[in-house]
XYZ file of C-alpha atoms in Angstrom:
492
model
C 0.072 0.169 0.167
C 2.561 2.842 -1.141
C -0.244 5.280 -1.130
C -1.176 4.853 2.441
C 2.383 5.070 3.368
C 2.878 8.057 1.408
C -0.052 9.492 3.227
C 1.026 8.819 6.604
C 4.442 10.221 5.958
C 2.912 13.178 4.742
C 0.587 13.572 7.884
C 3.534 12.690 10.050
C 5.311 15.669 8.237
C 2.460 17.971 8.729
C 2.232 16.927 12.236
C 5.820 18.021 12.756
C 4.987 21.321 10.983
C 2.287 22.120 13.212
C 4.107 20.900 16.336
C 6.815 23.342 15.290
C 4.582 26.163 14.943
C 2.704 25.616 18.252
C 5.847 24.806 20.432
C 7.516 28.140 18.956
C 4.422 29.993 19.808
C 4.714 28.564 23.461
C 8.274 29.340 23.656
C 8.055 32.728 22.444
C 6.216 33.341 25.742
C 9.525 32.458 27.750
C 11.910 35.386 27.909
C 14.947 33.472 27.151
C 13.804 32.063 23.879
C 13.183 33.885 20.610
C 11.896 33.141 17.015
C 12.547 29.552 16.333
C 15.265 29.888 13.492
C 16.162 33.449 13.717
C 19.471 33.109 15.235
C 20.842 30.568 12.745
C 23.729 31.913 10.606
C 23.748 31.296 6.984
C 26.300 28.570 6.333
C 26.666 29.630 2.648
C 28.168 33.021 3.710
C 30.125 31.762 6.734
C 33.715 31.670 4.907
C 35.097 30.147 2.101
C 35.014 26.682 0.949
C 38.075 25.306 2.469
C 36.873 26.746 6.029
C 33.498 25.163 5.309
C 35.118 21.817 4.447
C 37.074 21.932 7.663
C 34.190 22.687 9.933
C 32.224 19.954 8.237
C 35.034 17.488 9.009
C 35.096 18.564 12.722
C 31.239 18.156 12.815
C 31.327 14.718 11.220
C 34.080 13.947 13.901
C 31.569 14.814 16.692
C 28.931 13.064 14.978
C 30.945 9.714 15.151
C 31.983 10.408 18.603
C 28.396 10.560 19.874
C 27.713 7.479 17.755
C 30.398 5.525 19.513
C 29.033 6.783 22.820
C 25.651 4.859 22.001
C 27.140 1.823 20.297
C 27.843 0.024 23.657
C 24.453 0.627 24.713
C 23.076 -1.586 22.031
C 24.625 -4.629 23.152
C 22.248 -7.406 24.052
C 21.405 -8.472 27.357
C 23.825 -11.219 29.031
C 21.252 -14.095 28.665
C 20.765 -13.487 25.082
C 24.590 -12.774 24.649
C 25.486 -15.801 26.495
C 24.216 -18.028 23.846
C 26.031 -16.636 21.244
C 29.630 -15.946 23.057
C 32.467 -18.439 22.381
C 34.083 -20.434 25.071
C 36.178 -18.348 27.237
C 35.034 -14.906 25.677
C 33.989 -12.137 27.872
C 31.303 -9.516 26.845
C 33.779 -6.644 25.992
C 36.015 -9.137 23.869
C 33.162 -9.589 21.039
C 33.314 -7.237 18.380
C 30.735 -4.514 17.944
C 29.606 -6.109 14.433
C 28.288 -9.298 16.237
C 27.274 -7.893 19.468
C 25.315 -4.619 18.408
C 21.590 -4.517 17.856
C 21.758 -2.493 14.864
C 18.015 -2.909 14.038
C 17.460 -0.962 17.174
C 19.849 1.823 15.864
C 18.198 1.613 12.306
C 14.594 2.120 14.358
C 15.978 5.114 16.337
C 17.633 6.804 13.324
C 15.378 6.253 10.334
C 12.284 5.597 12.070
C 11.647 1.918 11.105
C 9.851 0.264 14.067
C 9.627 -3.053 15.793
C 6.072 -3.495 17.402
C 7.300 -5.178 20.570
C 9.249 -2.044 21.476
C 7.260 1.032 20.401
C 3.540 1.419 20.836
C 3.374 4.756 19.133
C 5.256 6.256 16.149
C 5.046 9.035 13.682
C 1.468 8.278 12.697
C 0.498 8.861 16.533
C 1.535 12.478 16.149
C -0.887 13.394 13.642
C -3.737 15.918 14.564
C -2.085 16.328 18.021
C -2.630 19.556 19.961
C 0.198 21.155 21.917
C -0.878 22.367 25.369
C 1.966 23.748 27.185
C 5.883 23.736 27.532
C 6.696 21.638 30.467
C 10.140 22.518 30.592
C 13.525 23.336 28.640
C 17.047 23.198 29.093
C 20.406 23.477 26.936
C 19.553 20.703 24.633
C 15.959 19.517 24.697
C 12.432 20.943 25.172
C 9.560 19.096 26.755
C 5.915 19.810 25.496
C 2.543 18.579 26.710
C 0.304 17.453 23.927
C -2.942 15.808 23.308
C -3.127 13.220 21.027
C -5.979 12.747 18.478
C -7.601 10.004 20.623
C -7.536 12.429 23.723
C -4.597 10.941 25.447
C -1.920 13.342 27.077
C 1.806 12.503 26.406
C 4.873 14.425 26.605
C 7.153 14.984 23.910
C 10.819 15.607 23.991
C 12.571 17.620 21.037
C 15.780 19.290 20.142
C 15.581 22.938 21.693
C 16.203 24.630 18.823
C 16.692 27.875 20.780
C 18.740 26.241 23.410
C 22.535 26.798 24.222
C 23.851 23.518 22.718
C 22.183 24.191 19.466
C 23.216 27.715 19.508
C 26.810 26.998 20.320
C 27.042 24.313 17.583
C 25.727 26.551 14.949
C 28.399 29.281 15.903
C 31.196 26.471 15.737
C 30.191 24.825 12.618
C 27.686 26.975 10.774
C 25.509 24.021 9.839
C 22.163 24.181 11.408
C 20.903 20.551 9.986
C 24.213 18.904 11.177
C 23.762 20.601 14.545
C 20.381 19.339 14.755
C 21.617 15.587 14.187
C 24.504 16.218 16.625
C 22.165 17.570 19.410
C 19.491 14.911 18.672
C 22.141 12.275 19.833
C 21.287 12.936 23.352
C 17.618 12.168 22.321
C 18.689 8.961 20.609
C 20.760 8.089 23.650
C 17.567 8.556 25.869
C 15.593 6.138 23.679
C 18.374 3.408 24.013
C 18.529 3.914 27.575
C 14.607 3.777 27.965
C 14.421 0.773 26.237
C 17.259 -1.071 28.325
C 16.330 0.351 31.706
C 12.918 -0.268 31.958
C 11.409 0.072 35.546
C 8.449 1.138 37.484
C 10.385 4.408 38.681
C 11.830 5.135 35.042
C 9.271 7.186 32.888
C 7.526 4.901 30.320
C 8.661 5.133 26.718
C 5.382 5.299 24.640
C 7.277 5.485 21.271
C 9.176 7.859 19.240
C 9.227 9.445 15.859
C 12.389 9.517 13.934
C 12.489 11.101 10.347
C 14.411 9.382 7.403
C 16.321 12.073 5.965
C 14.689 10.962 2.675
C 11.379 12.001 4.210
C 12.537 15.592 4.522
C 12.640 15.506 8.261
C 16.233 16.884 8.631
C 17.045 14.214 11.338
C 14.185 15.230 13.825
C 13.860 13.168 16.693
C 10.812 13.235 18.828
C 10.676 11.031 21.919
C 6.918 10.170 23.054
C 6.672 9.673 26.963
C 4.069 9.180 29.491
C 3.450 12.608 31.031
C 4.295 13.430 34.551
C 4.256 16.093 36.981
C 7.665 17.913 37.727
C 8.572 17.282 41.085
C 7.877 20.261 43.295
C 10.168 20.070 46.436
C 8.308 23.043 48.033
C 5.078 21.297 47.799
C 6.810 17.994 49.157
C 8.008 19.657 52.059
C 4.587 20.877 52.997
C 3.173 17.341 52.360
C 2.401 14.505 54.747
C 5.317 12.157 55.950
C 3.785 9.311 54.222
C 4.210 10.903 50.866
C 7.498 12.421 51.481
C 8.508 8.592 52.421
C 7.094 7.292 49.434
C 9.249 9.501 47.137
C 12.363 8.587 49.048
C 11.258 4.808 48.962
C 10.697 4.972 45.108
C 14.147 6.557 44.743
C 15.971 3.719 46.653
C 13.945 0.986 44.646
C 15.292 2.912 41.326
C 18.902 3.151 42.499
C 18.841 -0.585 43.829
C 17.484 -1.463 40.094
C 20.182 0.746 38.687
C 23.178 -0.809 40.663
C 22.485 -4.036 38.769
C 20.837 -3.157 35.641
C 21.154 -4.643 32.188
C 23.848 -2.184 31.356
C 25.820 -2.894 34.539
C 25.895 -0.327 37.539
C 24.509 2.837 36.145
C 25.586 6.429 37.715
C 23.247 9.329 37.198
C 25.510 12.151 36.631
C 23.134 14.991 36.548
C 21.204 14.017 39.694
C 18.845 16.941 40.408
C 15.364 16.798 41.627
C 14.423 18.284 38.268
C 15.369 15.076 36.505
C 12.229 13.574 38.363
C 8.410 13.613 37.928
C 5.626 12.072 39.564
C 2.778 9.923 37.895
C -0.050 9.354 40.214
C 2.161 10.154 43.173
C 4.945 7.482 42.109
C 8.395 8.816 41.514
C 9.836 8.324 38.064
C 13.164 9.387 36.628
C 12.560 11.257 33.326
C 16.066 12.297 32.282
C 18.506 9.636 31.303
C 20.662 11.170 28.824
C 23.435 11.703 31.564
C 23.282 8.336 32.843
C 26.749 6.413 32.617
C 27.581 2.744 32.993
C 30.989 3.430 32.663
C 33.407 1.886 35.317
C 35.972 4.270 36.651
C 39.558 2.779 36.251
C 42.199 3.263 38.924
C 45.521 2.301 40.023
C 45.313 3.198 43.734
C 42.376 3.994 45.957
C 43.427 7.855 45.509
C 42.025 7.557 41.942
C 38.524 6.380 43.499
C 37.792 9.764 45.120
C 34.060 10.970 45.279
C 34.041 14.753 45.525
C 31.016 16.584 46.729
C 30.645 20.220 47.863
C 30.966 19.560 51.628
C 32.452 15.954 51.792
C 34.952 13.675 49.958
C 34.931 9.790 49.986
C 37.559 7.614 48.959
C 36.657 4.122 47.863
C 38.829 1.004 47.140
C 40.660 0.219 43.916
C 39.863 -3.490 43.003
C 42.460 -5.929 41.757
C 40.844 -5.440 38.457
C 41.704 -1.831 38.258
C 38.259 -0.343 38.747
C 36.766 1.572 41.552
C 34.450 -0.571 43.459
C 30.918 0.676 43.799
C 31.685 4.015 42.780
C 28.594 4.490 40.644
C 26.430 3.079 43.424
C 28.003 5.216 46.121
C 27.484 8.451 43.979
C 23.912 7.683 43.389
C 23.322 7.062 47.397
C 25.046 10.218 48.500
C 23.121 12.250 46.128
C 19.929 10.879 47.169
C 20.772 11.743 50.680
C 21.715 15.229 50.162
C 19.077 15.935 47.437
C 16.198 14.068 48.891
C 16.580 12.064 52.246
C 17.971 15.270 53.988
C 14.781 17.211 53.256
C 12.038 14.693 53.116
C 12.699 11.890 55.449
C 13.355 13.009 58.996
C 10.785 15.956 59.425
C 7.565 14.666 61.192
C 8.570 11.172 61.021
C 6.254 9.044 63.285
C 7.797 8.623 66.881
C 8.115 4.858 66.333
C 10.318 5.447 63.351
C 12.661 8.014 64.796
C 15.687 5.755 65.574
C 15.121 3.919 62.187
C 15.232 7.199 60.228
C 18.267 8.326 62.037
C 20.123 5.200 61.253
C 19.245 5.704 57.608
C 20.546 9.242 57.545
C 23.642 8.473 59.109
C 24.328 5.277 56.955
C 23.771 7.291 53.746
C 25.225 10.469 54.790
C 28.546 8.675 55.880
C 28.285 6.213 52.849
C 28.605 3.150 55.571
C 25.669 1.206 53.633
C 25.439 -0.220 50.354
C 21.948 0.074 48.137
C 21.167 -3.484 49.326
C 21.284 -2.402 53.124
C 19.575 0.865 52.219
C 16.705 -0.790 50.511
C 16.375 -3.317 53.297
C 15.900 -0.421 55.824
C 13.374 1.439 53.794
C 11.230 -1.671 53.099
C 11.428 -2.473 56.952
C 9.978 0.912 57.726
C 7.264 0.160 55.199
C 6.319 -3.089 56.628
C 6.017 -1.682 60.337
C 4.267 1.417 58.870
C 1.663 -0.734 56.891
C 1.074 -3.293 59.578
C 0.685 -0.798 62.428
C 3.277 -2.555 64.586
C 4.849 0.410 65.655
C 1.860 1.397 67.587
C 1.596 -1.573 69.777
C 2.583 0.667 72.886
C -0.823 2.652 72.325
C -3.230 1.554 75.569
C -6.041 -0.337 74.236
C -8.340 1.456 76.427
C -7.656 4.818 74.252
C -10.545 3.945 72.308
C -13.217 3.322 74.868
C -13.401 7.229 75.311
C -15.424 7.329 72.133
C -18.970 6.399 71.259
C -18.880 5.047 67.459
C -21.752 5.335 64.975
C -21.165 3.179 62.311
C -22.768 3.809 58.713
C -22.990 7.656 59.704
C -21.339 10.884 58.527
C -21.366 14.294 59.947
C -22.831 17.512 58.756
C -22.709 21.088 59.930
C -18.895 20.436 61.003
C -16.666 22.935 62.723
C -13.526 22.357 61.141
C -9.667 23.098 62.380
C -6.552 22.859 60.496
C -3.397 20.646 61.450
C -0.296 20.443 59.428
C 0.543 18.770 57.559
C -2.990 17.700 56.475
C -4.343 15.900 53.381
C -6.903 18.768 52.958
C -6.153 22.421 53.333
C -9.755 23.149 54.548
C -9.524 20.890 57.569
C -7.476 18.398 59.612
C -7.289 15.063 57.738
C -4.384 12.682 58.363
C -3.711 8.776 57.671
C -4.219 6.251 60.392
C -3.743 2.454 60.869
C -6.875 2.307 62.713
C -9.306 4.081 64.926
C -7.047 3.437 68.035
C -4.401 5.723 66.326
C -6.951 8.176 65.210
C -8.235 8.230 68.868
C -4.954 8.951 70.011
C -4.129 11.839 67.593
C -7.549 13.349 68.504
C -6.728 13.165 72.080
C -3.364 14.999 71.425
C -5.344 18.011 69.537
C -6.878 20.239 72.099
C -9.434 21.235 69.566
C -10.739 17.795 68.570
C -13.893 16.215 69.822
C -14.547 13.897 67.139
C -13.230 12.197 64.075
C -14.600 10.269 61.017
C -13.207 7.269 59.128
C -14.363 7.395 55.566
C -12.833 4.174 54.034
C -10.603 6.270 51.742
C -7.028 4.767 51.754
C -3.597 5.952 51.112
C -0.959 4.442 48.940
C -0.142 2.223 52.003
C -3.395 1.096 52.671
C -3.675 3.266 55.647
C -7.114 5.072 56.335
C -7.676 8.785 56.080
C -9.254 10.237 59.116
C -11.088 13.652 59.481
C -10.403 15.469 62.669
C -13.101 18.065 63.962
C -13.836 20.281 66.957
C -17.702 19.722 66.664
C -20.515 19.107 64.236
C -24.322 20.005 64.338
C -25.868 16.459 63.358
C -25.267 12.963 61.913
C -26.314 11.977 58.498
C -26.443 8.442 57.086
C -23.309 7.236 55.201
C -22.920 3.588 54.717
C -19.091 3.781 54.013
C -18.174 6.067 57.218
C -17.902 5.576 60.941
C -17.885 8.419 63.393
C -16.090 8.508 66.690
C -17.346 11.217 69.328
C -15.917 11.689 72.604
C -18.178 10.425 75.138
C -18.316 13.899 76.916
C -19.930 15.042 73.655
C -23.439 14.140 72.982
C -24.364 13.967 69.373
C -27.694 14.567 67.759
C -29.458 11.694 66.103
C -30.543 12.152 62.484
C -34.059 13.154 62.055
C -36.649 10.899 59.848
């Protein structure tokens, strides 16, 4: 069906043109961006032919360097490779020609697709609608779009007005070649998203790579599930349970990266801005600065991790590599960017000593990622099971009268912090006994309601209030009132 193929290609090209216009309009509202192509000098007037030939050679060299950087990531997984390896041959002894997944490289570069890898391609971008710019940096711009079927996704494209593109055009006088060079970060990210699939890594929904024969000028678009940028200020004001979840998700991710299909992976640009949340779950969304390279060494002095306020020296192994350097780098960055701010503040009293242990062991790099994950999972188990509440007296609930199948109306709310509701005091509890303990600790509290709503850990949400005017039927709720307060019964 060549006619249909040409139609799809034309439609995809039209979608790119529409996207370019929309993104340009969005970007123009941001001060640091100007018109989409206005800053590109014309290569034909940049100098004589000899100079242009020299610049072109230098650009080709850079393109080949970026390609060589991606090639090792295309090697098949160990299980698949083991079947084809000769006796006594190591993974790195194999030649690139026999170990590289070139079909994946062709897919990324020219847009050929394998259905089991990508669910979406260029045809998915037809009739899409750009909604807003989610973020931009030196290399890329991320745009939230609404696809024809109504699905929201995030698209990553080359930032035509970014510093990387501008510097490249200034150096090499070749906008098309520079777009290809800068797009290598997107190509690398596609490969890494394919190789590093994990619940805490953003999901790659597909990509669109334009074949040069299709007139796409080497454009690459990455199609991702859409998340919300991580807002640390907002997190600092959220309940401890949600802050703990972010830290737990991060540790689970780092545990995976320590033994990934590519080996131990370090996140070289480890910042909160590299992460998003999807339905409250933390996900890594920027992988172009991830590295699986081992640091070689001759002595322990070659294995120094340097941070603004601390330095650590790790052992140099007999094989001449720094043992655990990638893993330790990730752990300490997790400590200084996440744990320090999110973990200790307002931790439940029963967990204070466990949280302190995590802070000490990660801040001093005394624990590996396995031990760190074990410590987090232990806290999660205690928190979900309520075992940390065993010291609460059973009699505490006897001070309350319970009305099952009832709710309240005419409530007099008071605020507490941190609360799941800005209008009142809503906290998570393991049981009515814990809710009674919390109510007793609040001087304003005279009653609380368990509605049946649950948090991500399975804990119940309890609403605390100073008073209410009357009860109303509600089959999903239970109202607990201090016995000194006599509630009105519902009228018929």
